[in-house]
């Protein structure tokens, strides 16, 4: 039986502060082990409004200091809710809002359920022995608030496909001008993989098609560690002898090509192409990114060399899956590489 949470005093911990547009937000109850309630502190030192956020939970907001200014978006129109110190704002699930406040505003946010990103709105429960898979994103978006946004998108697209339990998280922030990016990223990945082992996950997906630190992570892990490109490229060959890869930015093309060749698929891969979109732009306009993918798929189908397409970027794949239903069948299999990787990780965890 799980150990129930204990009564505890939770002091402020600066290391838990995360940027959220012009605000900072701290998940104070993250250490309490609560399964339903989440309590956060949000501060606007210089005032302003954050980007739109859609609630997958119920939320109340108590104004500690200053004046809250929430812009509620409905059918493209913004309506301002203002509340002063001592007042409470209630937001139902499904609300789209831009959090804001005057300079010096401090808010106390309570949400339920706190585990909204890892739960599916369904009465069906996963079996008690369902494998737990950590979908670990090893990079960060230009806009820090997009990290949580992407985790939520990934979770919504991956839950409900079988009985595995998936959690989407990012590694700790590691970017710095004082350190080598690859070295710092590797350190962050290894720390997260070791933590996943300690928390008794059954498998880890390094959710980037650069497959960063894959060998190093496997060396320190007791559980399977899966690289999306390595697995998806192998699966693509089950649909025919030739495949193509579509990724995000032109700079990624030689990296992906080199990895595909390294994995032994040089002759099978007819080429790697990019839609030319950065990560934040994809997340903020998934339909536009998906349409760019579809144009490249149509071009590949017209050439007729590839039987399947691997979308070699977790962000691009998530955008395409949100809008796949809009596009015509091009006669080429477009792999849902995020789901392929999740299923592969779950299958490995069962052995």
mmCIF file of C-alpha atoms in Angstrom:
data_model
loop_
_atom_site.group_PDB
_atom_site.id
_atom_site.type_symbol
_atom_site.label_atom_id
_atom_site.label_comp_id
_atom_site.label_asym_id
_atom_site.label_seq_id
_atom_site.Cartn_x
_atom_site.Cartn_y
_atom_site.Cartn_z
ATOM 1 C CA UNK A 1 0.000 0.000 0.000
ATOM 2 C CA UNK A 2 1.279 3.523 -0.772
ATOM 3 C CA UNK A 3 2.448 5.502 2.240
ATOM 4 C CA UNK A 4 -0.119 8.242 2.972
ATOM 5 C CA UNK A 5 1.116 11.850 3.021
ATOM 6 C CA UNK A 6 2.162 13.179 6.416
ATOM 7 C CA UNK A 7 1.243 16.511 7.987
ATOM 8 C CA UNK A 8 4.107 18.833 7.154
ATOM 9 C CA UNK A 9 5.103 22.501 7.063
ATOM 10 C CA UNK A 10 6.257 23.521 3.584
ATOM 11 C CA UNK A 11 8.577 26.553 3.618
ATOM 12 C CA UNK A 12 9.324 28.701 0.592
ATOM 13 C CA UNK A 13 11.962 27.157 -1.669
ATOM 14 C CA UNK A 14 13.414 29.577 -4.204
ATOM 15 C CA UNK A 15 14.708 26.721 -6.366
ATOM 16 C CA UNK A 16 11.087 25.773 -7.129
ATOM 17 C CA UNK A 17 10.273 29.159 -8.650
ATOM 18 C CA UNK A 18 9.572 28.903 -12.369
ATOM 19 C CA UNK A 19 9.078 31.762 -14.821
ATOM 20 C CA UNK A 20 5.560 32.077 -16.222
ATOM 21 C CA UNK A 21 5.591 34.991 -18.645
ATOM 22 C CA UNK A 22 6.032 38.138 -16.510
ATOM 23 C CA UNK A 23 5.323 36.137 -13.330
ATOM 24 C CA UNK A 24 7.045 33.535 -11.219
ATOM 25 C CA UNK A 25 5.150 30.487 -9.968
ATOM 26 C CA UNK A 26 6.073 28.055 -7.200
ATOM 27 C CA UNK A 27 4.343 24.710 -6.655
ATOM 28 C CA UNK A 28 4.429 24.742 -2.870
ATOM 29 C CA UNK A 29 2.710 21.378 -2.313
ATOM 30 C CA UNK A 30 4.942 19.499 -4.778
ATOM 31 C CA UNK A 31 6.748 17.890 -1.824
ATOM 32 C CA UNK A 32 3.577 16.931 0.047
ATOM 33 C CA UNK A 33 2.630 13.965 -2.130
ATOM 34 C CA UNK A 34 -0.948 15.140 -2.631
ATOM 35 C CA UNK A 35 -2.900 13.349 -5.355
ATOM 36 C CA UNK A 36 -5.790 15.815 -5.634
ATOM 37 C CA UNK A 37 -4.928 19.312 -4.365
ATOM 38 C CA UNK A 38 -2.186 21.560 -5.696
ATOM 39 C CA UNK A 39 -1.254 24.891 -4.096
ATOM 40 C CA UNK A 40 0.877 27.446 -5.918
ATOM 41 C CA UNK A 41 2.194 30.945 -5.265
ATOM 42 C CA UNK A 42 2.328 33.333 -8.231
ATOM 43 C CA UNK A 43 4.016 36.742 -8.128
ATOM 44 C CA UNK A 44 4.079 39.636 -10.594
ATOM 45 C CA UNK A 45 7.056 41.776 -9.526
ATOM 46 C CA UNK A 46 6.716 44.125 -12.501
ATOM 47 C CA UNK A 47 3.086 43.507 -13.435
ATOM 48 C CA UNK A 48 1.813 42.402 -16.856
ATOM 49 C CA UNK A 49 -0.082 39.453 -18.301
ATOM 50 C CA UNK A 50 0.999 35.918 -19.228
ATOM 51 C CA UNK A 51 0.105 34.147 -22.468
ATOM 52 C CA UNK A 52 -3.275 32.341 -22.659
ATOM 53 C CA UNK A 53 -3.595 29.152 -20.593
ATOM 54 C CA UNK A 54 -6.503 26.685 -20.746
ATOM 55 C CA UNK A 55 -7.492 25.018 -17.469
ATOM 56 C CA UNK A 56 -7.839 21.246 -17.336
ATOM 57 C CA UNK A 57 -8.850 21.533 -13.687
ATOM 58 C CA UNK A 58 -10.860 23.721 -11.290
ATOM 59 C CA UNK A 59 -8.999 26.633 -9.739
ATOM 60 C CA UNK A 60 -9.418 29.281 -7.061
ATOM 61 C CA UNK A 61 -7.152 32.323 -6.802
ATOM 62 C CA UNK A 62 -6.762 34.275 -3.557
ATOM 63 C CA UNK A 63 -5.180 37.728 -3.834
ATOM 64 C CA UNK A 64 -2.561 38.134 -1.098
ATOM 65 C CA UNK A 65 -1.171 41.519 -2.159
ATOM 66 C CA UNK A 66 -1.743 43.978 -4.968
ATOM 67 C CA UNK A 67 -4.493 43.594 -7.538
ATOM 68 C CA UNK A 68 -5.098 40.621 -9.820
ATOM 69 C CA UNK A 69 -6.087 41.258 -13.434
ATOM 70 C CA UNK A 70 -7.227 38.102 -15.204
ATOM 71 C CA UNK A 71 -8.186 38.240 -18.860
ATOM 72 C CA UNK A 72 -10.754 35.492 -19.506
ATOM 73 C CA UNK A 73 -10.915 34.545 -23.188
ATOM 74 C CA UNK A 74 -14.214 33.356 -24.620
ATOM 75 C CA UNK A 75 -14.882 33.046 -28.348
ATOM 76 C CA UNK A 76 -11.892 35.248 -29.125
ATOM 77 C CA UNK A 77 -12.945 38.052 -26.754
ATOM 78 C CA UNK A 78 -11.142 39.020 -23.541
ATOM 79 C CA UNK A 79 -13.080 39.952 -20.392
ATOM 80 C CA UNK A 80 -11.108 41.349 -17.460
ATOM 81 C CA UNK A 81 -11.648 40.110 -13.913
ATOM 82 C CA UNK A 82 -10.078 42.361 -11.269
ATOM 83 C CA UNK A 83 -9.732 41.443 -7.605
ATOM 84 C CA UNK A 84 -7.976 43.137 -4.714
ATOM 85 C CA UNK A 85 -6.218 41.840 -1.613
ATOM 86 C CA UNK A 86 -8.446 39.485 0.362
ATOM 87 C CA UNK A 87 -10.716 38.637 -2.580
ATOM 88 C CA UNK A 88 -11.083 35.254 -4.275
ATOM 89 C CA UNK A 89 -11.523 34.378 -7.953
ATOM 90 C CA UNK A 90 -13.084 31.034 -8.992
ATOM 91 C CA UNK A 91 -12.287 29.529 -12.401
ATOM 92 C CA UNK A 92 -14.129 26.434 -13.698
ATOM 93 C CA UNK A 93 -12.452 23.736 -15.747
ATOM 94 C CA UNK A 94 -12.225 24.693 -19.414
ATOM 95 C CA UNK A 95 -11.553 28.390 -18.792
ATOM 96 C CA UNK A 96 -8.919 30.033 -20.981
ATOM 97 C CA UNK A 97 -7.224 32.827 -19.091
ATOM 98 C CA UNK A 98 -4.273 35.191 -19.137
ATOM 99 C CA UNK A 99 -3.009 35.560 -15.575
ATOM 100 C CA UNK A 100 -1.933 39.078 -14.657
ATOM 101 C CA UNK A 101 -1.628 41.718 -11.999
ATOM 102 C CA UNK A 102 -0.272 45.125 -11.128
ATOM 103 C CA UNK A 103 3.378 45.355 -9.985
ATOM 104 C CA UNK A 104 3.858 43.616 -6.657
ATOM 105 C CA UNK A 105 0.799 41.373 -6.944
ATOM 106 C CA UNK A 106 1.016 38.033 -5.113
ATOM 107 C CA UNK A 107 -1.546 35.270 -5.615
ATOM 108 C CA UNK A 108 -2.319 31.958 -3.930
ATOM 109 C CA UNK A 109 -3.609 29.408 -6.457
ATOM 110 C CA UNK A 110 -5.347 26.157 -5.536
ATOM 111 C CA UNK A 111 -6.169 23.598 -8.238
ATOM 112 C CA UNK A 112 -7.844 20.198 -8.320
ATOM 113 C CA UNK A 113 -6.935 17.705 -9.486
ATOM 114 C CA UNK A 114 -3.229 18.519 -9.312
ATOM 115 C CA UNK A 115 -2.387 15.441 -11.401
ATOM 116 C CA UNK A 116 -4.562 16.621 -14.296
ATOM 117 C CA UNK A 117 -1.727 16.204 -16.817
ATOM 118 C CA UNK A 118 -1.306 12.503 -16.097
ATOM 119 C CA UNK A 119 -4.939 11.516 -15.694
ATOM 120 C CA UNK A 120 -7.457 10.772 -18.416
ATOM 121 C CA UNK A 121 -11.065 11.909 -17.979
ATOM 122 C CA UNK A 122 -12.372 8.374 -17.881
ATOM 123 C CA UNK A 123 -13.857 6.028 -15.333
ATOM 124 C CA UNK A 124 -11.513 3.302 -16.524
ATOM 125 C CA UNK A 125 -8.516 2.739 -14.289
ATOM 126 C CA UNK A 126 -5.223 1.307 -15.448
ATOM 127 C CA UNK A 127 -4.406 -2.156 -14.081
ATOM 128 C CA UNK A 128 -2.370 -2.121 -10.886
ATOM 129 C CA UNK A 129 0.539 -3.728 -12.728
ATOM 130 C CA UNK A 130 0.447 -1.283 -15.678
ATOM 131 C CA UNK A 131 3.952 -0.173 -16.671
ATOM 132 C CA UNK A 132 4.882 3.401 -15.761
ATOM 133 C CA UNK A 133 6.714 5.203 -18.555
ATOM 134 C CA UNK A 134 8.480 8.530 -18.119
ATOM 135 C CA UNK A 135 8.383 10.641 -21.301
ATOM 136 C CA UNK A 136 11.407 12.832 -20.553
ATOM 137 C CA UNK A 137 11.921 15.947 -22.668
ATOM 138 C CA UNK A 138 15.655 16.779 -22.560
ATOM 139 C CA UNK A 139 15.460 20.402 -23.738
ATOM 140 C CA UNK A 140 13.603 23.592 -22.871
ATOM 141 C CA UNK A 141 11.509 26.000 -24.879
ATOM 142 C CA UNK A 142 12.462 29.607 -25.468
ATOM 143 C CA UNK A 143 9.379 30.608 -23.445
ATOM 144 C CA UNK A 144 9.708 28.807 -20.100
ATOM 145 C CA UNK A 145 5.952 28.482 -19.650
ATOM 146 C CA UNK A 146 5.837 26.346 -22.803
ATOM 147 C CA UNK A 147 7.608 23.490 -20.993
ATOM 148 C CA UNK A 148 4.509 22.691 -18.928
ATOM 149 C CA UNK A 149 2.305 23.415 -21.913
ATOM 150 C CA UNK A 150 4.137 20.847 -24.035
ATOM 151 C CA UNK A 151 4.038 18.259 -21.240
ATOM 152 C CA UNK A 152 0.262 18.716 -21.112
ATOM 153 C CA UNK A 153 -0.078 18.375 -24.896
ATOM 154 C CA UNK A 154 2.037 15.212 -24.945
ATOM 155 C CA UNK A 155 0.079 13.672 -22.099
ATOM 156 C CA UNK A 156 -3.274 14.411 -23.710
ATOM 157 C CA UNK A 157 -2.130 12.729 -26.938
ATOM 158 C CA UNK A 158 -0.568 9.664 -25.303
ATOM 159 C CA UNK A 159 -3.017 8.656 -22.579
ATOM 160 C CA UNK A 160 -5.720 6.152 -23.451
ATOM 161 C CA UNK A 161 -3.597 4.139 -25.882
ATOM 162 C CA UNK A 162 -3.290 0.930 -23.908
ATOM 163 C CA UNK A 163 -2.818 0.362 -20.195
ATOM 164 C CA UNK A 164 0.587 1.932 -19.636
ATOM 165 C CA UNK A 165 0.743 4.981 -17.360
ATOM 166 C CA UNK A 166 2.643 7.885 -18.925
ATOM 167 C CA UNK A 167 4.128 10.928 -17.239
ATOM 168 C CA UNK A 168 5.542 13.744 -19.382
ATOM 169 C CA UNK A 169 8.227 15.850 -17.731
ATOM 170 C CA UNK A 170 11.250 17.985 -18.599
ATOM 171 C CA UNK A 171 14.780 17.643 -17.297
ATOM 172 C CA UNK A 172 15.969 20.354 -14.929
ATOM 173 C CA UNK A 173 17.067 23.570 -16.613
ATOM 174 C CA UNK A 174 20.713 23.324 -17.566
ATOM 175 C CA UNK A 175 21.346 25.955 -20.260
ATOM 176 C CA UNK A 176 24.182 28.326 -19.429
ATOM 177 C CA UNK A 177 26.759 30.366 -21.285
ATOM 178 C CA UNK A 178 29.393 29.004 -18.912
ATOM 179 C CA UNK A 179 29.020 25.314 -19.786
ATOM 180 C CA UNK A 180 29.048 23.153 -22.888
ATOM 181 C CA UNK A 181 25.418 22.512 -23.921
ATOM 182 C CA UNK A 182 25.836 18.824 -24.779
ATOM 183 C CA UNK A 183 27.767 18.105 -21.589
ATOM 184 C CA UNK A 184 25.218 19.927 -19.424
ATOM 185 C CA UNK A 185 22.309 18.240 -21.196
ATOM 186 C CA UNK A 186 23.861 14.825 -20.662
ATOM 187 C CA UNK A 187 24.246 15.553 -16.956
ATOM 188 C CA UNK A 188 20.603 16.631 -16.694
ATOM 189 C CA UNK A 189 19.401 13.526 -18.548
ATOM 190 C CA UNK A 190 21.454 11.154 -16.393
ATOM 191 C CA UNK A 191 20.155 12.805 -13.219
ATOM 192 C CA UNK A 192 16.558 12.431 -14.410
ATOM 193 C CA UNK A 193 17.053 8.803 -15.484
ATOM 194 C CA UNK A 194 18.590 7.920 -12.142
ATOM 195 C CA UNK A 195 15.650 9.610 -10.413
ATOM 196 C CA UNK A 196 13.207 7.632 -12.587
ATOM 197 C CA UNK A 197 14.911 4.432 -11.459
ATOM 198 C CA UNK A 198 14.647 5.539 -7.829
ATOM 199 C CA UNK A 199 10.935 6.357 -8.295
ATOM 200 C CA UNK A 200 10.359 2.884 -9.760
ATOM 201 C CA UNK A 201 9.363 3.837 -13.267
ATOM 202 C CA UNK A 202 9.424 0.873 -15.624
ATOM 203 C CA UNK A 203 10.902 2.626 -18.686
ATOM 204 C CA UNK A 204 12.148 6.032 -19.819
ATOM 205 C CA UNK A 205 11.768 7.685 -23.223
ATOM 206 C CA UNK A 206 14.295 10.424 -23.990
ATOM 207 C CA UNK A 207 11.766 12.502 -25.899
ATOM 208 C CA UNK A 208 13.941 14.041 -28.586
ATOM 209 C CA UNK A 209 14.844 12.549 -31.947
ATOM 210 C CA UNK A 210 18.486 13.520 -31.482
ATOM 211 C CA UNK A 211 18.449 10.570 -29.021
ATOM 212 C CA UNK A 212 20.792 12.545 -26.732
ATOM 213 C CA UNK A 213 22.859 10.718 -24.093
ATOM 214 C CA UNK A 214 21.144 7.462 -25.034
ATOM 215 C CA UNK A 215 24.130 5.170 -24.460
ATOM 216 C CA UNK A 216 25.160 6.976 -21.273
ATOM 217 C CA UNK A 217 21.629 6.776 -19.883
ATOM 218 C CA UNK A 218 21.372 3.077 -20.588
ATOM 219 C CA UNK A 219 24.669 2.537 -18.780
ATOM 220 C CA UNK A 220 23.292 3.979 -15.513
ATOM 221 C CA UNK A 221 19.758 2.571 -15.737
ATOM 222 C CA UNK A 222 18.222 -0.694 -14.579
ATOM 223 C CA UNK A 223 15.126 -0.044 -16.709
ATOM 224 C CA UNK A 224 14.846 0.342 -20.514
ATOM 225 C CA UNK A 225 15.797 3.722 -21.952
ATOM 226 C CA UNK A 226 14.348 4.336 -25.417
ATOM 227 C CA UNK A 227 15.482 6.726 -28.137
ATOM 228 C CA UNK A 228 12.604 7.835 -30.424
ATOM 229 C CA UNK A 229 14.604 7.982 -33.640
ATOM 230 C CA UNK A 230 16.355 4.669 -33.115
ATOM 231 C CA UNK A 231 13.078 2.852 -32.442
ATOM 232 C CA UNK A 232 10.887 4.661 -35.002
ATOM 233 C CA UNK A 233 13.372 4.116 -37.825
ATOM 234 C CA UNK A 234 13.369 0.395 -37.127
ATOM 235 C CA UNK A 235 9.577 0.285 -36.975
ATOM 236 C CA UNK A 236 9.336 2.180 -40.276
ATOM 237 C CA UNK A 237 11.019 -0.721 -42.040
ATOM 238 C CA UNK A 238 8.079 -2.952 -41.109
ATOM 239 C CA UNK A 239 6.004 -0.980 -43.647
ATOM 240 C CA UNK A 240 8.424 -1.323 -46.541
ATOM 241 C CA UNK A 241 12.107 -1.130 -47.456
ATOM 242 C CA UNK A 242 12.358 2.678 -47.713
ATOM 243 C CA UNK A 243 11.377 5.511 -45.400
ATOM 244 C CA UNK A 244 11.862 9.258 -45.071
ATOM 245 C CA UNK A 245 12.195 11.532 -42.027
ATOM 246 C CA UNK A 246 10.568 14.933 -41.461
ATOM 247 C CA UNK A 247 11.970 17.147 -38.696
ATOM 248 C CA UNK A 248 11.622 20.711 -37.420
ATOM 249 C CA UNK A 249 14.507 23.002 -38.442
ATOM 250 C CA UNK A 250 17.111 22.775 -41.233
ATOM 251 C CA UNK A 251 19.918 22.571 -38.662
ATOM 252 C CA UNK A 252 18.470 19.267 -37.471
ATOM 253 C CA UNK A 253 18.649 17.614 -40.896
ATOM 254 C CA UNK A 254 22.362 16.606 -40.843
ATOM 255 C CA UNK A 255 22.102 15.476 -37.221
ATOM 256 C CA UNK A 256 19.122 13.223 -37.948
ATOM 257 C CA UNK A 257 20.724 11.950 -41.151
ATOM 258 C CA UNK A 258 23.904 11.082 -39.295
ATOM 259 C CA UNK A 259 22.029 9.184 -36.616
ATOM 260 C CA UNK A 260 19.942 7.255 -39.144
ATOM 261 C CA UNK A 261 23.136 6.210 -40.920
ATOM 262 C CA UNK A 262 24.748 5.329 -37.577
ATOM 263 C CA UNK A 263 21.790 3.064 -36.776
ATOM 264 C CA UNK A 264 22.460 1.132 -39.984
ATOM 265 C CA UNK A 265 19.637 2.547 -42.134
ATOM 266 C CA UNK A 266 21.678 4.579 -44.629
ATOM 267 C CA UNK A 267 20.376 2.673 -47.652
ATOM 268 C CA UNK A 268 16.785 2.542 -46.383
ATOM 269 C CA UNK A 269 16.377 6.264 -45.680
ATOM 270 C CA UNK A 270 15.528 8.219 -48.843
ATOM 271 C CA UNK A 271 16.105 11.568 -47.164
ATOM 272 C CA UNK A 272 15.541 13.940 -44.243
ATOM 273 C CA UNK A 273 13.637 17.218 -44.684
ATOM 274 C CA UNK A 274 12.564 20.029 -42.342
ATOM 275 C CA UNK A 275 9.381 22.085 -42.083
ATOM 276 C CA UNK A 276 11.448 25.106 -41.015
ATOM 277 C CA UNK A 277 9.591 25.816 -37.756
ATOM 278 C CA UNK A 278 11.071 26.454 -34.279
ATOM 279 C CA UNK A 279 9.671 24.662 -31.227
ATOM 280 C CA UNK A 280 7.771 27.568 -29.647
ATOM 281 C CA UNK A 281 6.163 28.464 -32.969
ATOM 282 C CA UNK A 282 5.035 24.854 -33.471
ATOM 283 C CA UNK A 283 3.491 24.711 -30.016
ATOM 284 C CA UNK A 284 1.656 28.008 -30.537
ATOM 285 C CA UNK A 285 0.400 27.177 -34.055
ATOM 286 C CA UNK A 286 0.152 23.377 -34.269
ATOM 287 C CA UNK A 287 -2.208 23.487 -37.254
ATOM 288 C CA UNK A 288 0.226 25.557 -39.318
ATOM 289 C CA UNK A 289 3.046 23.167 -38.458
ATOM 290 C CA UNK A 290 0.872 20.138 -39.263
ATOM 291 C CA UNK A 291 -0.010 21.643 -42.637
ATOM 292 C CA UNK A 292 3.706 22.082 -43.355
ATOM 293 C CA UNK A 293 4.221 18.392 -42.547
ATOM 294 C CA UNK A 294 1.369 17.380 -44.835
ATOM 295 C CA UNK A 295 2.897 19.330 -47.735
ATOM 296 C CA UNK A 296 6.175 17.432 -47.329
ATOM 297 C CA UNK A 297 4.305 14.114 -47.048
ATOM 298 C CA UNK A 298 2.475 14.946 -50.297
ATOM 299 C CA UNK A 299 5.810 15.671 -51.988
ATOM 300 C CA UNK A 300 7.257 12.370 -50.785
ATOM 301 C CA UNK A 301 4.165 10.503 -51.964
ATOM 302 C CA UNK A 302 4.483 12.104 -55.402
ATOM 303 C CA UNK A 303 8.085 10.909 -55.717
ATOM 304 C CA UNK A 304 6.998 7.445 -54.646
ATOM 305 C CA UNK A 305 10.252 6.167 -53.138
ATOM 306 C CA UNK A 306 9.246 5.931 -49.452
ATOM 307 C CA UNK A 307 6.572 3.646 -48.047
ATOM 308 C CA UNK A 308 6.581 5.362 -44.661
ATOM 309 C CA UNK A 309 7.515 8.629 -42.962
ATOM 310 C CA UNK A 310 9.041 9.092 -39.528
ATOM 311 C CA UNK A 311 8.305 12.492 -37.993
ATOM 312 C CA UNK A 312 11.707 13.058 -36.434
ATOM 313 C CA UNK A 313 10.760 15.599 -33.758
ATOM 314 C CA UNK A 314 8.517 15.117 -30.720
ATOM 315 C CA UNK A 315 7.090 18.648 -31.044
ATOM 316 C CA UNK A 316 6.322 18.270 -34.758
ATOM 317 C CA UNK A 317 4.800 14.842 -34.175
ATOM 318 C CA UNK A 318 2.513 16.201 -31.445
ATOM 319 C CA UNK A 319 1.357 19.026 -33.739
ATOM 320 C CA UNK A 320 0.639 16.639 -36.609
ATOM 321 C CA UNK A 321 -1.287 14.208 -34.397
ATOM 322 C CA UNK A 322 -3.577 16.996 -33.214
ATOM 323 C CA UNK A 323 -4.662 17.602 -36.808
ATOM 324 C CA UNK A 324 -3.956 14.346 -38.687
ATOM 325 C CA UNK A 325 -7.690 13.867 -39.267
ATOM 326 C CA UNK A 326 -7.767 16.990 -41.459
ATOM 327 C CA UNK A 327 -5.452 15.604 -44.125
ATOM 328 C CA UNK A 328 -6.052 13.288 -47.047
ATOM 329 C CA UNK A 329 -4.511 9.832 -47.141
ATOM 330 C CA UNK A 330 -1.375 10.358 -49.236
ATOM 331 C CA UNK A 331 -0.730 6.652 -49.676
ATOM 332 C CA UNK A 332 2.307 6.828 -47.381
ATOM 333 C CA UNK A 333 2.305 5.623 -43.763
ATOM 334 C CA UNK A 334 3.017 8.565 -41.429
ATOM 335 C CA UNK A 335 4.187 7.084 -38.154
ATOM 336 C CA UNK A 336 3.005 8.586 -34.889
ATOM 337 C CA UNK A 337 6.561 8.431 -33.588
ATOM 338 C CA UNK A 338 5.638 9.599 -30.079
ATOM 339 C CA UNK A 339 3.095 6.801 -29.683
ATOM 340 C CA UNK A 340 5.391 4.258 -31.343
ATOM 341 C CA UNK A 341 8.079 5.131 -28.813
ATOM 342 C CA UNK A 342 5.690 4.974 -25.856
ATOM 343 C CA UNK A 343 4.365 1.568 -26.960
ATOM 344 C CA UNK A 344 7.880 0.302 -27.508
ATOM 345 C CA UNK A 345 8.964 1.444 -24.062
ATOM 346 C CA UNK A 346 5.915 -0.197 -22.452
ATOM 347 C CA UNK A 347 6.596 -3.449 -24.306
ATOM 348 C CA UNK A 348 10.209 -3.469 -23.166
ATOM 349 C CA UNK A 349 9.107 -2.766 -19.608
ATOM 350 C CA UNK A 350 6.985 -5.929 -19.673
ATOM 351 C CA UNK A 351 10.071 -8.114 -20.167
#
